[in-house]
Phi, psi and omega in degrees: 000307173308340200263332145333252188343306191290325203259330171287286213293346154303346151321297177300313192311308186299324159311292203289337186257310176303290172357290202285344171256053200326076189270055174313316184298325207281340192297327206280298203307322197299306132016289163318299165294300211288346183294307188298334161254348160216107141322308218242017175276130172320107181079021192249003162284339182276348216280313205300291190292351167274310160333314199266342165271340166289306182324304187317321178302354186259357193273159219214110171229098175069038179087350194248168181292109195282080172339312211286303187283021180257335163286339223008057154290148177261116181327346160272005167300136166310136158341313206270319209288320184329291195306332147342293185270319163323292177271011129313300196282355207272308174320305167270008168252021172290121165023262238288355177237008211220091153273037148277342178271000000 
C-alpha cells in the first residue's frame, strides 16, 4: 500500500513538471495513473480535470479553440447541458477553490 502512495506522488510530481513545460497532454496522462493508484491523493481530481482542460484547449477548429471539447461536450449538445457542464466545471477550476494551478 505504501509503496501505491509512493510511487502516485511521483507520479503527481511528474504532472506538475510537464505541466509547468506545458506538456499538457503528457501533465493529464501523468495525473491519471497517480489518480488510479491513490484515488484519495490531495487535489489530484482537480490536478486531473485542470490537466484535461488545458489539453482540450489545444485542439483547434478553423483556428479557433473548440469549446465544446474544452467543456468535454459533443457539439450537438443541448443548450441547458452546456450550461451545466459550464458551471460545474467553472466551480471546480475557480482560484479560489482549485490550487492545482
Amino acid at each position: 500500500m505504501g509503496s501505491n502512495i509512493e510511487e502516485a506522488l511521483r507520479a503527481k510530481a511528474e504532472a506538475e513538471r510537464r505541466f509547468l513545460e506545458n506538456d499538457f497532454v503528457g501533465a493529464k496522462m501523468s495525473a491519471l495513473k497517480a489518480e488510479t493508484l491513490c484515488p484519495g491523493l490531495e487535489g489530484i481530481a482537480q490536478m486531473v480535470l485542470t490537466y484535461g482542460v488545458h489539453s482540450a484547449s489545444q485542439i483547434r477548429i478553423n483556428g479557433e479553440i473548440d469549446l465544446y471539447a474544452v467543456l468535454g461536450l459533443d457539439p450537438s449538445a443541448e443548450k441547458a447541458k452546456v450550461k451545466k457542464q459550464y458551471k460545474k466545471m467553472s466551480a471546480l477550476l475557480h482560484p479560489d477553490k482549485n490550487n492545482t494551478i
